[in-house]
Short mmCIF file of C-alpha atoms in Angstrom, two decimals:
data_model
loop_
_atom_site.label_atom_id
_atom_site.label_comp_id
_atom_site.label_asym_id
_atom_site.label_seq_id
_atom_site.Cartn_x
_atom_site.Cartn_y
_atom_site.Cartn_z
CA MET A 249 0.00 0.00 0.00
CA ASP A 250 1.48 3.36 -1.00
CA ALA A 251 1.95 6.13 1.57
CA ILE A 252 -0.81 8.38 0.19
CA THR A 253 -3.47 5.65 0.20
CA LEU A 254 -2.39 4.59 3.68
CA GLU A 255 -2.61 8.14 5.03
CA VAL A 256 -6.07 8.72 3.52
CA ALA A 257 -7.34 5.45 5.00
CA ARG A 258 -5.73 6.17 8.38
CA ASN A 259 -7.29 9.62 8.62
CA ARG A 260 -10.67 8.24 7.63
CA LEU A 261 -10.52 5.71 10.47
CA THR A 262 -9.36 8.40 12.91
CA ALA A 263 -12.37 10.49 11.88
CA ILE A 264 -14.64 7.54 12.69
CA ALA A 265 -13.07 7.20 16.15
CA ASP A 266 -13.44 10.96 16.73
CA GLU A 267 -17.08 10.83 15.67
CA MET A 268 -17.73 7.93 18.03
CA GLU A 269 -16.17 9.96 20.86
CA ALA A 270 -18.12 13.12 19.94
CA SER A 271 -21.39 11.18 19.75
CA LEU A 272 -20.80 9.71 23.20
CA LEU A 273 -19.94 13.07 24.79
CA ARG A 274 -22.83 14.86 23.09
CA ALA A 275 -25.43 12.32 24.24
CA ALA A 276 -24.10 12.01 27.80
CA TYR A 277 -26.30 12.74 30.81
CA SER A 278 -23.43 12.37 33.28
CA ALA A 279 -21.54 15.58 34.12
CA ILE A 280 -18.27 13.70 34.47
CA VAL A 281 -18.63 12.57 30.86
CA LYS A 282 -20.22 15.63 29.27
CA GLU A 283 -18.17 18.25 31.14
CA GLY A 284 -15.18 16.25 32.38
CA LEU A 285 -14.81 14.36 29.07
CA GLY A 286 -14.48 11.12 31.02
CA ALA A 287 -14.81 8.82 28.03
CA SER A 288 -12.62 7.51 25.22
CA ALA A 289 -13.04 5.63 21.94
CA ALA A 290 -10.82 3.59 19.63
CA LEU A 291 -11.00 1.22 16.68
CA PHE A 292 -9.20 -2.13 16.42
CA ASP A 293 -8.74 -4.47 13.50
CA HIS A 294 -9.91 -8.09 13.47
CA ARG A 295 -6.64 -9.21 15.09
CA GLY A 296 -7.05 -6.84 18.03
CA GLN A 297 -4.48 -4.26 16.90
CA VAL A 298 -5.22 -0.54 17.26
CA VAL A 299 -5.93 1.22 13.96
CA ALA A 300 -7.38 4.53 15.20
CA GLN A 301 -7.92 6.43 18.45
CA ALA A 302 -9.95 9.49 19.30
CA ALA A 303 -8.20 12.46 20.91
CA ALA A 304 -9.18 11.33 24.39
CA ILE A 305 -7.80 10.25 27.79
CA PRO A 306 -4.39 8.55 27.40
CA ILE A 307 -4.83 6.08 30.27
CA HIS A 308 -8.18 4.98 28.80
CA LEU A 309 -6.72 4.48 25.34
CA SER A 310 -3.72 2.53 26.62
CA CYS A 311 -5.93 0.21 28.70
CA LEU A 312 -8.24 -0.55 25.78
CA VAL A 313 -5.40 -2.58 24.23
CA PRO A 314 -5.13 -5.22 27.01
CA ALA A 315 -8.93 -5.12 27.42
CA VAL A 316 -9.42 -6.23 23.82
CA GLU A 317 -6.64 -8.80 24.22
CA HIS A 318 -8.38 -10.39 27.22
CA ILE A 319 -11.73 -10.48 25.43
CA LEU A 320 -10.19 -12.16 22.38
CA ARG A 321 -8.45 -14.64 24.66
CA LEU A 322 -11.75 -15.71 26.24
CA PHE A 323 -14.09 -15.30 23.26
CA PRO A 324 -12.76 -16.71 19.95
CA THR A 325 -13.54 -14.52 16.95
CA ARG A 326 -15.09 -17.49 15.13
CA GLU A 327 -17.85 -17.53 17.78
CA MET A 328 -18.60 -13.80 17.58
CA ALA A 329 -21.67 -12.53 15.72
CA ASP A 330 -23.01 -9.24 14.44
CA GLY A 331 -24.74 -7.42 17.30
CA ASP A 332 -22.57 -8.86 20.10
CA VAL A 333 -21.16 -6.52 22.76
CA TYR A 334 -18.59 -7.40 25.43
CA ILE A 335 -18.03 -5.67 28.76
CA LEU A 336 -15.35 -5.50 31.46
CA ASN A 337 -13.91 -3.23 34.15
CA ASP A 338 -11.51 -5.59 35.95
CA PRO A 339 -8.22 -3.71 36.54
CA TYR A 340 -6.33 -6.99 36.20
CA GLN A 341 -7.79 -7.64 32.74
CA GLY A 342 -7.52 -4.30 30.98
CA GLY A 343 -9.49 -1.98 33.26
CA THR A 344 -8.42 1.11 35.20
CA HIS A 345 -10.47 1.80 38.33
CA LEU A 346 -13.85 0.08 38.61
CA PRO A 347 -16.07 3.03 37.52
CA ASP A 348 -14.36 2.96 34.10
CA ILE A 349 -16.27 0.33 32.11
CA THR A 350 -15.11 -0.91 28.71
CA LEU A 351 -17.48 -1.98 25.94
CA VAL A 352 -16.21 -3.82 22.85
CA MET A 353 -18.43 -4.29 19.79
CA PRO A 354 -17.34 -6.56 16.91
CA VAL A 355 -17.95 -5.08 13.45
CA PHE A 356 -18.88 -7.30 10.51
CA ALA A 357 -19.00 -6.44 6.81
CA ARG A 358 -20.25 -8.95 4.25
CA ALA A 359 -20.17 -11.66 6.94
CA ASP A 360 -16.47 -10.99 7.71
CA LEU A 361 -15.19 -9.69 11.05
CA VAL A 362 -13.37 -6.48 10.12
CA GLY A 363 -12.68 -4.91 13.50
CA PHE A 364 -13.93 -3.72 16.87
CA ALA A 365 -15.48 -0.44 18.02
CA THR A 366 -14.46 0.14 21.64
CA THR A 367 -15.27 2.70 24.31
CA MET A 368 -14.23 3.25 27.92
CA CYS A 369 -16.47 5.49 29.99
CA HIS A 370 -16.57 6.61 33.62
CA HIS A 371 -19.81 5.54 35.34
CA GLN A 372 -20.85 7.63 38.32
CA GLU A 373 -21.93 4.56 40.30
CA ILE A 374 -20.69 0.97 40.27
CA GLY A 375 -21.50 -0.07 43.84
CA GLY A 376 -18.97 -0.42 46.63
CA MET A 377 -18.77 0.98 50.15
CA VAL A 378 -19.66 4.62 49.30
CA PRO A 379 -21.98 6.32 46.79
CA GLY A 380 -20.05 7.29 43.69
CA SER A 381 -17.72 4.28 43.97
CA LEU A 382 -14.60 6.32 44.79
CA PRO A 383 -13.89 5.44 48.45
CA PRO A 384 -10.75 7.24 49.69
CA ASN A 385 -10.41 4.82 52.62
CA ALA A 386 -10.76 1.55 50.68
CA THR A 387 -8.27 -1.13 51.68
CA ASP A 388 -9.00 -3.63 48.91
CA LEU A 389 -10.52 -3.72 45.44
CA PHE A 390 -13.79 -5.30 46.55
CA GLN A 391 -14.67 -2.22 48.60
CA GLU A 392 -14.54 -0.06 45.47
CA GLY A 393 -17.47 -1.67 43.68
CA LEU A 394 -18.56 -4.39 41.30
CA ARG A 395 -15.68 -6.12 39.52
CA ILE A 396 -16.66 -7.23 36.00
CA PRO A 397 -14.50 -9.78 34.16
CA PRO A 398 -14.77 -10.01 30.36
CA LEU A 399 -18.41 -10.97 29.68
CA LYS A 400 -20.83 -10.94 26.78
CA LEU A 401 -23.35 -8.20 27.57
CA VAL A 402 -25.33 -8.31 24.31
CA GLU A 403 -25.77 -11.34 22.04
CA ARG A 404 -26.87 -10.77 18.43
CA GLY A 405 -28.48 -7.46 19.39
CA ARG A 406 -30.33 -8.77 22.46
CA PRO A 407 -29.14 -7.98 26.02
CA VAL A 408 -28.01 -10.99 28.05
CA GLU A 409 -30.59 -10.47 30.78
CA PRO A 410 -28.85 -12.34 33.65
CA ILE A 411 -25.74 -10.17 33.18
CA VAL A 412 -27.85 -7.00 32.98
CA ALA A 413 -29.71 -8.03 36.14
CA ILE A 414 -26.45 -8.53 38.05
CA LEU A 415 -25.18 -5.11 36.97
CA ARG A 416 -28.43 -3.34 37.89
CA SER A 417 -28.61 -5.09 41.27
CA ASN A 418 -25.15 -3.92 42.33
CA VAL A 419 -25.41 -0.18 41.67
CA ARG A 420 -27.28 2.43 43.66
CA VAL A 421 -28.66 4.31 40.65
CA ALA A 422 -29.66 1.76 38.03
CA ALA A 423 -31.36 4.38 35.84
CA GLY A 424 -28.11 6.30 35.54
CA THR A 425 -26.27 3.16 34.50
CA ASP A 426 -28.98 2.45 31.91
CA SER A 427 -28.68 5.95 30.42
CA VAL A 428 -24.90 5.67 30.05
CA ALA A 429 -25.31 2.24 28.46
CA PHE A 430 -27.74 3.71 25.92
CA GLU A 431 -25.35 6.54 25.07
CA ARG A 432 -22.51 4.10 24.47
CA TRP A 433 -24.74 1.72 22.50
CA HIS A 434 -25.70 4.55 20.14
CA SER A 435 -22.09 5.70 19.81
CA SER A 436 -20.78 2.21 19.02
CA ARG A 437 -23.57 1.46 16.54
CA ARG A 438 -22.77 4.70 14.72
CA ALA A 439 -19.09 3.76 14.53
CA LYS A 440 -19.98 0.23 13.44
CA GLY A 441 -21.95 1.55 10.47
CA LEU A 442 -19.15 3.90 9.43
CA LEU A 443 -16.43 1.28 9.84
CA ARG A 444 -18.43 -1.28 7.87
CA ARG A 445 -18.96 1.19 5.03
CA ASP A 446 -15.27 2.14 5.07
CA TRP A 447 -14.26 -1.52 4.77
CA GLU A 448 -16.68 -2.09 1.89
CA VAL A 449 -15.38 0.95 0.00
CA ARG A 450 -11.78 -0.17 0.42
CA ALA A 451 -12.67 -3.71 -0.65
CA ASP A 452 -14.45 -2.42 -3.76
CA THR A 453 -11.51 -0.21 -4.71
CA GLY A 454 -8.95 -2.97 -4.24
CA VAL A 455 -7.33 -1.61 -1.08
CA ALA A 456 -6.60 -4.70 1.01
CA ALA A 457 -8.31 -4.20 4.36
CA ASP A 458 -6.05 -6.63 6.18
CA ARG A 459 -2.96 -4.61 5.21
CA LEU A 460 -4.14 -1.37 6.76
CA SER A 461 -3.19 -2.08 10.37
CA PRO A 462 0.33 -3.45 9.71
CA GLY A 463 0.98 -0.61 7.27
CA ALA A 464 -0.20 2.03 9.73
CA ILE A 465 1.84 0.50 12.55
CA ASP A 466 4.99 0.34 10.41
CA ARG A 467 4.51 3.95 9.35
CA ARG A 468 3.96 5.18 12.92
CA THR A 469 7.03 3.24 14.07
CA SER A 470 9.25 4.69 11.37
CA ASN A 471 7.95 8.22 12.07
CA ARG A 472 8.68 7.90 15.79
CA ARG A 473 12.16 6.57 15.15
CA ALA A 474 12.86 9.47 12.81
CA ARG A 475 11.69 11.98 15.43
CA ILE A 476 13.80 10.37 18.17
CA ALA A 477 16.82 10.31 15.89
CA SER A 478 16.38 14.00 15.05
CA ARG A 479 16.30 14.93 18.74
CA GLU A 480 19.42 12.90 19.50
CA ARG A 481 21.36 14.97 16.99
#
C-alpha cells in the first residue's frame, strides 16, 4: 500500500473514532462525561491491533489494548456474531479503576469480522462501600465496587438479561447506568456503520483491508524513530 493511500485510509478511520467519541460526549447525561470528558473511543482491526484512536484520555486508550486482548483470549472470533457486545472493568484484565467500564463491539462487513469499536467510559456509580464508587479509605478492590470480568453483555443485538440483572442489582442508581449504556450503544452502533462502510469501499476499490493495520503501525514506528533520531542529533 502506497503512503498516500495509507494516510487517507488512516485519517478516515481516525475520523470515525473521533465521531464515536463526539457522539458519546454529546449524548451524555453524566456531568463527568459531558463536562469532564471522562470517556474515550478507539477502533481495532480483526486481530485486536489498534488502527485509530480518538483524541481522548491517554490512560483509557492505553488500557483498551489489554482489554481487547483479554476479550479475544476468552471469546474466539469465530464464535462472535453481528450485534454482540462485550463488557469489562476488571483492573487486572484491561481496566483502570472500577467506575471505568469498557465496551467492545465486533464489526462485521459482508459476513467478515473487520474490526472492533471500543469505548471506555466513567460511570458515576458501580457499587462499593460509598456512593459514587470512589472510596478514599478503601483497603482492597472489593470495597470499590462491582468487579466485572470479560463478559458478553449483548448477544446478536439482544441484552443478556442475567448479566444486565447482576449489573443493575449492584449499583445504587440503576437508571443512571442504563442511560450511560444507551449513550454508548448509540455511539458504538454509529461507529460500526461507518467502519463497515469504510471496509466495503476499500474492498471495492482494491485496497486490502487486512494490510491497513500493519501498514499504519509500520509507518507510525518509522515516524517515531525518525523523530527520536532527530532529537538525538
